[in-house]
mmCIF file of C-alpha atoms in Angstrom:
data_model
loop_
_atom_site.group_PDB
_atom_site.id
_atom_site.type_symbol
_atom_site.label_atom_id
_atom_site.label_comp_id
_atom_site.label_asym_id
_atom_site.label_seq_id
_atom_site.Cartn_x
_atom_site.Cartn_y
_atom_site.Cartn_z
ATOM 1 C CA MET A 224 -24.265 -16.270 -20.895
ATOM 2 C CA LYS A 225 -23.462 -15.653 -16.827
ATOM 3 C CA MET A 226 -26.224 -17.984 -16.605
ATOM 4 C CA ARG A 227 -24.860 -20.558 -18.959
ATOM 5 C CA VAL A 228 -21.505 -20.512 -17.424
ATOM 6 C CA GLN A 229 -22.717 -21.109 -14.694
ATOM 7 C CA LEU A 230 -24.443 -24.145 -15.095
ATOM 8 C CA LEU A 231 -21.372 -25.313 -17.571
ATOM 9 C CA LEU A 232 -19.478 -24.619 -14.454
ATOM 10 C CA LEU A 233 -22.435 -27.681 -11.878
ATOM 11 C CA ALA A 234 -22.191 -29.499 -14.554
ATOM 12 C CA VAL A 235 -17.788 -29.845 -14.989
ATOM 13 C CA ALA A 236 -18.443 -29.358 -10.874
ATOM 14 C CA ALA A 237 -20.391 -32.899 -10.494
ATOM 15 C CA ALA A 238 -18.855 -35.187 -12.446
ATOM 16 C CA ALA A 239 -15.673 -33.905 -10.636
ATOM 17 C CA ALA A 240 -17.130 -34.038 -7.821
ATOM 18 C CA SER A 241 -18.977 -37.807 -8.147
ATOM 19 C CA LEU A 242 -14.723 -38.958 -8.366
ATOM 20 C CA GLY A 243 -13.468 -37.110 -5.406
ATOM 21 C CA GLU A 244 -11.013 -35.200 -7.693
ATOM 22 C CA ALA A 245 -9.495 -31.141 -6.700
ATOM 23 C CA ARG A 246 -9.955 -29.069 -9.352
ATOM 24 C CA GLU A 247 -9.126 -25.411 -10.846
ATOM 25 C CA CYS A 248 -12.782 -23.320 -12.072
ATOM 26 C CA CYS A 249 -13.047 -21.419 -14.340
ATOM 27 C CA GLY A 250 -16.166 -18.274 -14.674
ATOM 28 C CA ASP A 251 -17.263 -16.608 -12.083
ATOM 29 C CA LEU A 252 -19.581 -18.155 -9.758
ATOM 30 C CA ILE A 253 -22.186 -17.028 -8.216
ATOM 31 C CA VAL A 254 -24.172 -19.568 -4.959
ATOM 32 C CA GLU A 255 -27.457 -19.045 -4.605
ATOM 33 C CA SER A 256 -28.153 -22.608 -2.539
ATOM 34 C CA GLU A 257 -26.822 -25.074 -0.898
ATOM 35 C CA GLU A 258 -26.411 -27.254 -3.085
ATOM 36 C CA GLN A 259 -24.282 -24.827 -5.368
ATOM 37 C CA VAL A 260 -22.039 -25.094 -2.307
ATOM 38 C CA ASP A 261 -22.021 -28.896 -2.471
ATOM 39 C CA TYR A 262 -20.304 -28.647 -5.760
ATOM 40 C CA LEU A 263 -18.006 -26.461 -5.487
ATOM 41 C CA ALA A 264 -16.582 -28.002 -2.604
ATOM 42 C CA ASP A 265 -13.429 -29.854 -3.510
ATOM 43 C CA CYS A 266 -13.070 -26.310 -5.991
ATOM 44 C CA THR A 267 -8.956 -25.906 -5.572
ATOM 45 C CA VAL A 268 -8.433 -22.764 -7.529
ATOM 46 C CA LEU A 269 -11.029 -19.592 -9.090
ATOM 47 C CA TYR A 270 -10.670 -18.081 -12.264
ATOM 48 C CA GLY A 271 -13.671 -15.702 -11.674
ATOM 49 C CA ASP A 272 -15.053 -14.178 -9.458
ATOM 50 C CA LEU A 273 -17.030 -15.691 -6.155
ATOM 51 C CA ILE A 274 -20.440 -14.721 -5.746
ATOM 52 C CA PHE A 275 -22.965 -15.225 -2.385
ATOM 53 C CA ASN A 276 -26.605 -14.645 -3.175
ATOM 54 C CA LEU A 277 -27.640 -16.961 -0.680
ATOM 55 C CA THR A 278 -31.476 -17.260 1.425
ATOM 56 C CA GLY A 279 -32.969 -19.661 3.833
ATOM 57 C CA PRO A 280 -32.947 -21.335 4.380
ATOM 58 C CA LEU A 281 -29.545 -22.253 5.310
ATOM 59 C CA ALA A 282 -27.780 -25.210 6.942
ATOM 60 C CA GLU A 283 -25.699 -23.522 10.022
ATOM 61 C CA THR A 284 -22.652 -23.514 8.323
ATOM 62 C CA VAL A 285 -21.243 -22.866 4.727
ATOM 63 C CA SER A 286 -17.485 -24.011 3.647
ATOM 64 C CA LEU A 287 -15.517 -24.694 0.532
ATOM 65 C CA PRO A 288 -12.467 -26.251 2.749
ATOM 66 C CA LEU A 289 -10.353 -26.623 -0.270
ATOM 67 C CA LEU A 290 -10.750 -22.977 -1.902
ATOM 68 C CA GLU A 291 -6.981 -21.718 -1.418
ATOM 69 C CA GLU A 292 -7.224 -18.742 -4.649
ATOM 70 C CA ILE A 293 -10.108 -16.724 -6.746
ATOM 71 C CA ARG A 294 -8.760 -15.060 -9.149
ATOM 72 C CA GLY A 295 -10.796 -12.417 -9.497
ATOM 73 C CA SER A 296 -13.007 -11.196 -6.443
ATOM 74 C CA VAL A 297 -15.446 -11.722 -3.143
ATOM 75 C CA LYS A 298 -18.986 -10.803 -2.720
ATOM 76 C CA ILE A 299 -21.612 -11.357 0.277
ATOM 77 C CA ALA A 300 -24.435 -9.760 -1.408
ATOM 78 C CA GLN A 301 -27.223 -11.916 0.326
ATOM 79 C CA TRP A 302 -27.270 -13.854 3.319
ATOM 80 C CA GLN A 303 -31.009 -14.957 4.378
ATOM 81 C CA ASP A 304 -31.808 -17.415 7.078
ATOM 82 C CA ALA A 305 -33.542 -17.616 10.010
ATOM 83 C CA LYS A 306 -30.640 -18.720 12.353
ATOM 84 C CA VAL A 307 -27.301 -17.288 12.355
ATOM 85 C CA CYS A 308 -24.931 -18.577 10.178
ATOM 86 C CA ARG A 309 -21.117 -19.041 9.557
ATOM 87 C CA LEU A 310 -18.914 -19.415 6.134
ATOM 88 C CA LEU A 311 -15.746 -20.697 6.739
ATOM 89 C CA LEU A 312 -13.122 -20.937 4.253
ATOM 90 C CA PRO A 313 -10.152 -22.199 6.326
ATOM 91 C CA ALA A 314 -7.757 -22.940 3.208
ATOM 92 C CA LEU A 315 -7.971 -19.880 1.555
ATOM 93 C CA ARG A 316 -4.597 -17.748 0.549
ATOM 94 C CA LYS A 317 -5.187 -15.239 -2.098
ATOM 95 C CA ILE A 318 -7.707 -13.199 -3.751
ATOM 96 C CA ALA A 319 -6.609 -11.069 -6.467
ATOM 97 C CA GLY A 320 -9.032 -8.950 -7.146
ATOM 98 C CA ASP A 321 -11.656 -7.404 -3.611
ATOM 99 C CA LEU A 322 -13.250 -9.354 -0.722
ATOM 100 C CA THR A 323 -16.983 -7.610 -0.149
ATOM 101 C CA LEU A 324 -19.131 -8.077 2.630
ATOM 102 C CA ASP A 325 -21.891 -5.398 1.969
ATOM 103 C CA PRO A 326 -24.946 -7.592 1.706
ATOM 104 C CA ARG A 327 -28.315 -5.170 0.089
ATOM 105 C CA ARG A 328 -29.930 -6.440 3.186
ATOM 106 C CA LYS A 329 -29.427 -4.934 6.355
ATOM 107 C CA ASP A 330 -30.473 -8.089 8.738
ATOM 108 C CA THR A 331 -27.840 -10.768 7.561
ATOM 109 C CA VAL A 332 -27.334 -13.312 9.610
ATOM 110 C CA LEU A 333 -24.195 -14.240 8.825
ATOM 111 C CA ALA A 334 -22.261 -13.903 11.875
ATOM 112 C CA GLU A 335 -19.103 -15.224 11.468
ATOM 113 C CA ILE A 336 -16.331 -15.919 8.818
ATOM 114 C CA ASP A 337 -13.297 -17.332 8.340
ATOM 115 C CA LEU A 338 -10.266 -16.288 6.898
ATOM 116 C CA GLY A 339 -7.503 -17.947 9.021
ATOM 117 C CA ALA A 340 -4.760 -18.527 5.472
ATOM 118 C CA LEU A 341 -5.686 -15.873 3.973
ATOM 119 C CA GLU A 342 -1.935 -13.569 3.460
ATOM 120 C CA VAL A 343 -2.755 -11.122 0.456
ATOM 121 C CA LEU A 344 -5.844 -9.803 -0.586
ATOM 122 C CA ARG A 345 -4.698 -7.501 -4.164
ATOM 123 C CA GLY A 346 -8.185 -4.702 -3.478
ATOM 124 C CA ARG A 347 -9.868 -3.600 -1.027
ATOM 125 C CA LEU A 348 -12.009 -5.459 1.550
ATOM 126 C CA VAL A 349 -15.077 -3.760 2.204
ATOM 127 C CA ILE A 350 -17.343 -4.200 5.014
ATOM 128 C CA ASP A 351 -20.649 -3.053 5.128
ATOM 129 C CA ASN A 352 -24.790 -3.052 6.472
ATOM 130 C CA MET A 353 -23.177 -6.667 8.099
ATOM 131 C CA ALA A 354 -25.210 -6.359 11.988
ATOM 132 C CA ALA A 355 -24.317 -9.831 12.559
ATOM 133 C CA LEU A 356 -20.694 -10.475 11.923
ATOM 134 C CA ALA A 357 -19.133 -10.727 14.998
ATOM 135 C CA THR A 358 -15.782 -12.492 14.926
ATOM 136 C CA LEU A 359 -13.585 -12.415 11.647
ATOM 137 C CA THR A 360 -10.540 -14.135 11.398
ATOM 138 C CA LEU A 361 -7.704 -12.830 9.607
ATOM 139 C CA PRO A 362 -4.353 -13.658 11.606
ATOM 140 C CA MET A 363 -2.351 -14.051 8.138
ATOM 141 C CA LEU A 364 -3.478 -11.046 5.607
ATOM 142 C CA SER A 365 -0.577 -9.513 6.047
ATOM 143 C CA LYS A 366 -1.511 -7.023 2.041
ATOM 144 C CA ALA A 367 -3.900 -5.586 1.282
ATOM 145 C CA TYR A 368 -4.926 -1.990 -0.526
ATOM 146 C CA SER A 369 -7.458 -0.885 1.361
ATOM 147 C CA VAL A 370 -10.467 -1.669 4.563
ATOM 148 C CA GLU A 371 -13.086 -0.703 4.917
ATOM 149 C CA ILE A 372 -15.643 -0.944 7.282
ATOM 150 C CA THR A 373 -18.859 1.176 7.667
ATOM 151 C CA SER A 374 -21.141 -0.782 9.121
ATOM 152 C CA ALA A 375 -20.326 -3.431 11.448
ATOM 153 C CA PRO A 376 -21.497 -2.971 15.007
ATOM 154 C CA LEU A 377 -20.530 -6.463 16.640
ATOM 155 C CA LEU A 378 -17.030 -6.875 15.338
ATOM 156 C CA GLN A 379 -14.544 -6.872 16.559
ATOM 157 C CA LEU A 380 -11.415 -7.628 14.665
ATOM 158 C CA ASP A 381 -8.144 -7.940 14.707
ATOM 159 C CA MET A 382 -5.628 -8.112 11.985
ATOM 160 C CA PRO A 383 -2.319 -9.189 13.715
ATOM 161 C CA ALA A 384 0.136 -9.622 10.867
ATOM 162 C CA LEU A 385 -1.452 -6.517 8.020
ATOM 163 C CA THR A 386 2.171 -4.054 7.753
ATOM 164 C CA LYS A 387 0.351 -0.763 5.421
ATOM 165 C CA LEU A 388 -2.486 0.697 4.071
ATOM 166 C CA THR A 389 -3.110 2.939 1.029
ATOM 167 C CA THR A 390 -6.665 3.913 3.199
ATOM 168 C CA LEU A 391 -8.251 2.912 6.505
ATOM 169 C CA GLN A 392 -12.225 3.105 6.894
ATOM 170 C CA LEU A 393 -13.156 1.511 10.764
ATOM 171 C CA ALA A 394 -17.167 2.910 11.137
ATOM 172 C CA HIS A 395 -19.998 1.792 13.617
ATOM 173 C CA LEU A 396 -18.095 -2.144 14.953
ATOM 174 C CA ALA A 397 -16.444 -2.675 18.154
ATOM 175 C CA SER A 398 -13.146 -2.610 18.255
ATOM 176 C CA ALA A 399 -10.033 -2.938 15.939
ATOM 177 C CA SER A 400 -6.557 -4.022 16.335
ATOM 178 C CA MET A 401 -3.962 -2.995 14.452
ATOM 179 C CA ASP A 402 -0.752 -3.524 15.936
ATOM 180 C CA LYS A 403 1.611 -4.258 12.935
ATOM 181 C CA LEU A 404 0.526 -1.407 11.171
ATOM 182 C CA TYR A 405 3.387 0.917 10.361
ATOM 183 C CA GLN A 406 2.178 2.490 7.924
ATOM 184 C CA VAL A 407 -1.045 4.231 6.069
ATOM 185 C CA GLY A 408 -2.435 6.475 4.041
ATOM 186 C CA ASN A 409 -5.810 7.568 5.254
ATOM 187 C CA ILE A 410 -7.732 6.846 7.872
ATOM 188 C CA ILE A 411 -11.312 6.473 9.431
ATOM 189 C CA VAL A 412 -11.675 5.770 12.686
ATOM 190 C CA GLN A 413 -15.396 6.900 12.717
ATOM 191 C CA ASP A 414 -18.682 5.472 16.053
ATOM 192 C CA PHE A 415 -17.114 2.850 17.260
ATOM 193 C CA THR A 416 -19.274 1.125 20.282
ATOM 194 C CA ASP A 417 -19.662 2.358 24.264
ATOM 195 C CA GLN A 418 -16.342 1.640 25.829
ATOM 196 C CA GLY A 419 -13.925 0.062 22.303
ATOM 197 C CA ARG A 420 -10.984 0.004 21.811
ATOM 198 C CA ALA A 421 -8.723 1.461 17.945
ATOM 199 C CA SER A 422 -4.976 0.470 18.900
ATOM 200 C CA PHE A 423 -1.617 1.081 16.554
ATOM 201 C CA ALA A 424 0.862 -0.547 18.359
ATOM 202 C CA GLU A 425 3.517 0.130 15.518
ATOM 203 C CA LEU A 426 1.978 3.378 13.588
ATOM 204 C CA GLY A 427 4.844 5.509 12.598
ATOM 205 C CA HIS A 428 3.189 7.255 9.703
ATOM 206 C CA ALA A 429 -0.018 9.074 8.305
ATOM 207 C CA GLU A 430 -0.055 11.135 5.409
ATOM 208 C CA GLU A 431 -3.878 12.449 7.349
ATOM 209 C CA VAL A 432 -4.709 12.408 10.570
ATOM 210 C CA ARG A 433 -8.473 13.588 11.830
ATOM 211 C CA ILE A 434 -9.714 12.579 15.697
ATOM 212 C CA SER A 435 -13.350 13.596 15.313
ATOM 213 C CA LEU A 436 -16.494 12.678 17.621
ATOM 214 C CA VAL A 437 -19.545 12.115 14.795
ATOM 215 C CA THR A 438 -22.995 10.244 14.985
ATOM 216 C CA SER A 439 -23.931 8.408 12.207
ATOM 217 C CA SER A 440 -25.849 11.113 11.109
ATOM 218 C CA PHE A 441 -23.140 13.116 10.265
ATOM 219 C CA PRO A 442 -23.784 14.646 6.718
ATOM 220 C CA GLY A 443 -20.125 14.256 4.759
ATOM 221 C CA LEU A 444 -16.582 12.356 5.885
ATOM 222 C CA MET A 445 -13.005 13.727 4.194
ATOM 223 C CA ASP A 446 -10.920 10.814 3.605
ATOM 224 C CA ALA A 447 -8.255 11.423 5.925
ATOM 225 C CA ASP A 448 -10.157 10.834 8.942
ATOM 226 C CA ILE A 449 -9.965 8.933 12.347
ATOM 227 C CA MET A 450 -12.840 10.009 14.712
ATOM 228 C CA SER A 451 -13.294 8.801 17.311
ATOM 229 C CA LEU A 452 -16.674 8.293 19.168
ATOM 230 C CA TYR A 453 -17.443 9.842 22.697
ATOM 231 C CA LYS A 454 -15.323 8.546 26.227
ATOM 232 C CA VAL A 455 -13.100 6.260 23.145
ATOM 233 C CA PRO A 456 -9.279 7.189 24.136
ATOM 234 C CA ILE A 457 -7.412 6.958 20.691
ATOM 235 C CA ASN A 458 -3.715 5.781 20.871
ATOM 236 C CA PHE A 459 -1.462 6.342 19.086
ATOM 237 C CA PRO A 460 1.859 5.211 20.704
ATOM 238 C CA THR A 461 4.146 5.320 18.106
ATOM 239 C CA LEU A 462 3.780 7.222 15.095
ATOM 240 C CA TRP A 463 6.104 10.047 14.506
ATOM 241 C CA THR A 464 5.559 12.084 11.675
ATOM 242 C CA ALA A 465 1.891 12.596 10.131
ATOM 243 C CA THR A 466 1.079 15.330 7.056
ATOM 244 C CA SER A 467 -2.103 16.648 9.196
ATOM 245 C CA VAL A 468 -3.836 15.662 12.041
ATOM 246 C CA THR A 469 -6.821 16.847 13.026
ATOM 247 C CA ILE A 470 -9.016 16.918 16.590
ATOM 248 C CA GLN A 471 -12.301 17.284 17.718
ATOM 249 C CA SER A 472 -14.158 15.622 20.323
ATOM 250 C CA THR A 473 -15.597 15.233 23.594
ATOM 251 C CA ASP A 474 -14.681 14.048 26.874
ATOM 252 C CA THR A 475 -11.553 11.587 25.497
ATOM 253 C CA ASP A 476 -7.262 11.199 25.799
ATOM 254 C CA PHE A 477 -5.779 10.994 22.906
ATOM 255 C CA ASN A 478 -1.909 10.374 23.064
ATOM 256 C CA MET A 479 0.383 10.859 20.073
ATOM 257 C CA PRO A 480 3.713 11.246 22.656
ATOM 258 C CA ASN A 481 6.127 9.998 20.087
ATOM 259 C CA LEU A 482 4.962 12.754 17.484
ATOM 260 C CA ARG A 483 7.677 14.961 16.547
ATOM 261 C CA THR A 484 6.674 16.477 13.421
ATOM 262 C CA VAL A 485 3.807 17.543 11.358
ATOM 263 C CA GLY A 486 2.430 19.608 8.726
ATOM 264 C CA GLU A 487 -1.144 20.711 10.008
ATOM 265 C CA PHE A 488 -1.645 20.055 13.236
ATOM 266 C CA TYR A 489 -5.883 21.068 14.840
ATOM 267 C CA MET A 490 -7.236 21.428 17.964
ATOM 268 C CA ASP A 491 -10.799 21.527 19.256
ATOM 269 C CA PHE A 492 -11.458 19.210 21.983
ATOM 270 C CA SER A 493 -15.135 20.258 24.224
ATOM 271 C CA ASN A 494 -13.988 18.521 27.676
ATOM 272 C CA PRO A 495 -10.180 17.177 26.947
ATOM 273 C CA ARG A 496 -8.809 15.597 29.493
ATOM 274 C CA VAL A 497 -5.263 14.542 28.918
ATOM 275 C CA VAL A 498 -3.615 15.758 24.726
ATOM 276 C CA ASP A 499 -0.735 14.348 25.061
ATOM 277 C CA LEU A 500 1.939 15.737 21.667
ATOM 278 C CA SER A 501 5.189 15.335 24.640
ATOM 279 C CA TRP A 502 7.418 15.768 21.984
ATOM 280 C CA LEU A 503 5.857 18.291 19.152
ATOM 281 C CA SER A 504 9.103 19.746 18.092
ATOM 282 C CA THR A 505 8.001 21.337 14.415
ATOM 283 C CA VAL A 506 4.865 22.111 13.269
ATOM 284 C CA THR A 507 5.614 23.848 9.492
ATOM 285 C CA SER A 508 2.097 24.994 8.582
ATOM 286 C CA ILE A 509 -0.753 25.881 11.313
ATOM 287 C CA LEU A 510 -1.210 25.121 15.522
ATOM 288 C CA SER A 511 -4.293 25.749 15.325
ATOM 289 C CA LEU A 512 -5.488 25.170 18.938
ATOM 290 C CA GLY A 513 -8.839 25.961 20.645
ATOM 291 C CA THR A 514 -11.477 24.619 23.239
ATOM 292 C CA ASN A 515 -14.347 25.634 25.096
ATOM 293 C CA ALA A 516 -12.928 22.517 28.057
ATOM 294 C CA THR A 517 -11.459 24.025 31.499
ATOM 295 C CA ASN A 518 -8.256 23.874 31.584
ATOM 296 C CA PRO A 519 -7.770 20.549 30.058
ATOM 297 C CA THR A 520 -4.136 18.760 30.239
ATOM 298 C CA ILE A 521 -1.725 19.197 27.183
ATOM 299 C CA ARG A 522 1.350 18.083 27.541
ATOM 300 C CA MET A 523 3.187 19.574 25.109
ATOM 301 C CA ASN A 524 6.424 20.409 26.366
ATOM 302 C CA LYS A 525 9.062 20.387 23.551
ATOM 303 C CA LEU A 526 7.168 22.802 20.381
ATOM 304 C CA ALA A 527 9.982 25.454 19.443
ATOM 305 C CA VAL A 528 9.074 25.675 15.992
ATOM 306 C CA VAL A 529 5.579 27.025 14.801
ATOM 307 C CA GLU A 530 4.379 28.370 11.020
ATOM 308 C CA HIS A 531 1.590 29.770 11.995
ATOM 309 C CA LEU A 532 -0.018 29.550 15.550
ATOM 310 C CA GLN A 533 -3.843 29.918 16.435
ATOM 311 C CA TYR A 534 -4.526 29.682 20.252
ATOM 312 C CA ASP A 535 -8.670 30.623 20.167
ATOM 313 C CA GLN A 536 -11.219 30.362 22.467
ATOM 314 C CA MET A 537 -9.601 27.929 24.755
ATOM 315 C CA THR A 538 -11.181 27.911 28.527
ATOM 316 C CA VAL A 539 -7.500 27.982 29.986
ATOM 317 C CA LEU A 540 -5.418 29.575 32.806
ATOM 318 C CA ASP A 541 -2.158 29.335 30.975
ATOM 319 C CA LEU A 542 0.260 28.763 27.746
ATOM 320 C CA ALA A 543 2.337 26.298 29.448
ATOM 321 C CA PRO A 544 1.842 23.947 26.046
ATOM 322 C CA LEU A 545 3.539 27.340 24.503
ATOM 323 C CA SER A 546 6.749 27.637 27.219
ATOM 324 C CA THR A 547 9.577 26.093 25.076
ATOM 325 C CA LEU A 548 8.207 27.971 21.543
ATOM 326 C CA VAL A 549 10.882 30.439 20.185
ATOM 327 C CA SER A 550 10.348 31.024 16.440
ATOM 328 C CA ALA A 551 6.889 31.234 14.384
ATOM 329 C CA GLY A 552 5.721 32.709 11.100
ATOM 330 C CA GLU A 553 2.812 33.874 12.465
ATOM 331 C CA VAL A 554 1.006 34.557 16.608
ATOM 332 C CA GLN A 555 -2.583 34.660 16.881
ATOM 333 C CA ILE A 556 -3.627 35.040 20.102
ATOM 334 C CA GLN A 557 -7.664 35.583 20.848
ATOM 335 C CA SER A 558 -10.500 34.765 23.053
ATOM 336 C CA LEU A 559 -9.041 33.017 25.756
ATOM 337 C CA PRO A 560 -11.661 34.181 28.972
ATOM 338 C CA LEU A 561 -9.091 33.103 31.803
ATOM 339 C CA VAL A 562 -5.652 34.134 30.952
ATOM 340 C CA THR A 563 -3.806 36.817 33.108
ATOM 341 C CA ASN A 564 -0.452 37.227 31.533
ATOM 342 C CA LEU A 565 1.678 35.718 29.225
ATOM 343 C CA ASP A 566 4.587 34.977 30.504
ATOM 344 C CA ASP A 567 4.670 31.635 29.093
ATOM 345 C CA LEU A 568 5.626 33.002 26.098
ATOM 346 C CA SER A 569 9.346 33.757 27.738
ATOM 347 C CA SER A 570 11.268 31.499 24.960
ATOM 348 C CA LEU A 571 9.709 33.540 22.223
ATOM 349 C CA VAL A 572 12.372 35.005 20.573
ATOM 350 C CA LEU A 573 11.067 35.214 16.463
ATOM 351 C CA VAL A 574 7.573 35.859 14.452
ATOM 352 C CA GLN A 575 7.927 36.130 11.624
ATOM 353 C CA ARG A 576 4.935 38.502 10.386
ATOM 354 C CA THR A 577 2.187 39.702 12.374
ATOM 355 C CA VAL A 578 0.467 38.823 15.368
ATOM 356 C CA VAL A 579 -2.324 39.196 16.911
ATOM 357 C CA ILE A 580 -3.863 39.742 20.598
ATOM 358 C CA MET A 581 -7.513 39.906 20.699
ATOM 359 C CA GLY A 582 -10.679 39.297 23.237
ATOM 360 C CA CYS A 583 -8.753 38.532 25.959
ATOM 361 C CA ASP A 584 -10.805 39.449 29.032
ATOM 362 C CA GLU A 585 -8.616 38.696 32.186
ATOM 363 C CA LEU A 586 -5.359 39.279 30.042
ATOM 364 C CA THR A 587 -3.666 42.223 32.332
ATOM 365 C CA ASN A 588 -0.400 41.851 31.124
ATOM 366 C CA ILE A 589 2.045 40.940 28.484
ATOM 367 C CA ASP A 590 5.305 40.883 30.236
ATOM 368 C CA GLY A 591 6.247 37.282 28.791
ATOM 369 C CA ILE A 592 6.637 39.759 25.660
ATOM 370 C CA ALA A 593 8.204 43.152 26.504
ATOM 371 C CA ARG A 594 11.729 42.481 26.530
ATOM 372 C CA ASP A 595 14.216 43.490 23.808
ATOM 373 C CA THR A 596 15.466 39.434 22.851
ATOM 374 C CA PHE A 597 11.527 39.680 21.132
ATOM 375 C CA THR A 598 10.824 40.713 17.172
ATOM 376 C CA ALA A 599 8.479 40.610 15.446
ATOM 377 C CA LEU A 600 8.863 41.499 12.207
ATOM 378 C CA GLY A 601 5.333 42.549 10.643
ATOM 379 C CA LYS A 602 2.489 43.953 12.618
ATOM 380 C CA VAL A 603 2.045 43.381 15.853
ATOM 381 C CA THR A 604 -2.434 44.334 16.938
ATOM 382 C CA ILE A 605 -2.951 44.750 20.388
ATOM 383 C CA ILE A 606 -7.092 45.076 20.977
ATOM 384 C CA ASP A 607 -9.719 44.224 22.678
ATOM 385 C CA ASN A 608 -8.274 43.229 25.707
ATOM 386 C CA PRO A 609 -10.390 45.337 28.842
ATOM 387 C CA LYS A 610 -8.129 44.559 31.738
ATOM 388 C CA LEU A 611 -4.121 45.207 29.683
ATOM 389 C CA CYS A 612 -2.406 47.358 31.461
ATOM 390 C CA CYS A 613 -1.586 50.381 28.690
ATOM 391 C CA SER A 614 1.502 50.664 31.555
ATOM 392 C CA SER A 615 2.268 46.674 30.305
ATOM 393 C CA VAL A 616 1.616 47.662 26.130
ATOM 394 C CA VAL A 617 3.924 50.969 26.460
ATOM 395 C CA LYS A 618 6.621 48.797 28.127
ATOM 396 C CA PHE A 619 6.297 46.747 25.480
ATOM 397 C CA ALA A 620 6.379 49.156 22.433
ATOM 398 C CA ALA A 621 9.831 50.452 24.039
ATOM 399 C CA THR A 622 11.673 47.229 23.990
ATOM 400 C CA ALA A 623 10.444 44.992 21.602
ATOM 401 C CA HIS A 624 11.644 44.697 18.364
ATOM 402 C CA LEU A 625 8.910 45.762 16.233
ATOM 403 C CA PRO A 626 10.033 47.185 12.543
ATOM 404 C CA GLY A 627 5.805 46.149 10.977
ATOM 405 C CA GLY A 628 4.641 48.747 13.457
ATOM 406 C CA LEU A 629 2.495 48.694 16.643
ATOM 407 C CA GLU A 630 -1.757 48.294 16.429
ATOM 408 C CA THR A 631 -3.128 48.983 20.096
ATOM 409 C CA SER A 632 -6.445 50.183 21.307
ATOM 410 C CA GLY A 633 -9.060 49.017 24.191
ATOM 411 C CA CYS A 634 -5.952 49.247 26.694
ATOM 412 C CA ASN A 635 -7.023 49.921 31.098
ATOM 413 C CA GLU A 636 -5.574 52.849 31.913
ATOM 414 C CA ALA A 637 -5.641 52.795 35.403
ATOM 415 C CA CYS A 638 -3.097 50.815 35.965
#
C-alpha cells in the first residue's frame, strides 16, 4: 500500500513540478534517490512522514527549499555515500511528530543539517549513530517535547531559543548550549568529548539532576541523569530548585551557586576541585556527602536545615560546609579519617531523631556538640573512634540534652 501511495505521489509531483507550482503533498514519502528529491523540491506542506533512505552516489547537497510544514515525522533511516553530504530544509517551520536522525549504520556521511527556520517540534529530537554530523542549525526552535542525543561526537549543539523540555539527554557529543532553557524534567548529559562544555545559563528548575563520570560501556542509565566527562565542568548558574541532585564525577568543578532548596542531594566525588553550593539552605530529604578527594573546596555556607545528613568516607580536614547547620532529622558522620573535632557543628541545636558518629580514626573530641544548647531526641551512638577522648564523651553526656539515650564504646581513656 505504501509503495502505491509513493508512486502516486511521485506522479503528481512530476506533473506539478513541470508547471512550476508549489503544492501540498499527502501520504508518507520515502526518499530513496536523487530523482525523488527533485520530485519533492516544490512541496510546501507534507501530510505524512518524510523518510530518507539514501545510498550513494549522492549529490553533495540535498535540498527541499520550499518545504514549510510536515504533519508527521522526519527520519534519517540511511544516508550512505563516499563523500560528506548536507541536508538543507531552510524553510521548514513546523514538524508535528518526531525528528529522528538515527540511521541503521554508524558510518553515515551526513555532516550538516540546516533547519534554520524550524520553530516548533511537537515530538522528540532523537540523534544517534551520526558520526559525521558536526552542524545542526536550530536557531529558532523554541518548543520541543524532548531532545535525546546519544551519539554525535563532532556535534556542537546550539539551541538558543529553546525554553522548556520534558526530557533532555545529551551523550557523546562535543558541546551543548541551551542558554534560554529555564525548565526541564529529566536530564542526561553523558561523556562529552575532551574540553566539551554544557551550558544552561537560565535553567531555573529541574525535577531530577545527576552528574556522573561514566563511559560508553556504562550498563544502564536512570531516566533523570546529568553526567559529565572527566575534567568537564558542569555549571548551572541560575538553577534555584530541584527535586533530586546526584553528583558522581572525577576531577571536575561543579557549580550550582543559586540552588536554594533541594529534595535529595547525593555527592560522591573522587577528586573534585570546587563544589559551589553557596546558597543551598534547605534539604528536605537526604544530604549525603562522600568523597575520596583530599580536602576539596565545598562552598556551602548557608545550609540551615537537613532532614537526613550523611557525611561519609570523606578525606577532609574539617566539617566547615556544615558550620551553619541548625536543625537535622538524622545525622550520620562516619569514616572521616582526617577530622579531629566537631567544632564546625557549633550551630547545630536540634536533631529530631538519631545521631551516629563512628569510624573516625583521628577524632579526638566532640566538644562542638557538648553543650546545653544541643538536643538529640533519638538515640546517639558514638563508637569505634580510637582517639576520641572518653572525657569529651562524658562532657557531652553531661551537658547535651539526650532523651533518646547514649551508646558509646571504643573511646580513648588515656587522654
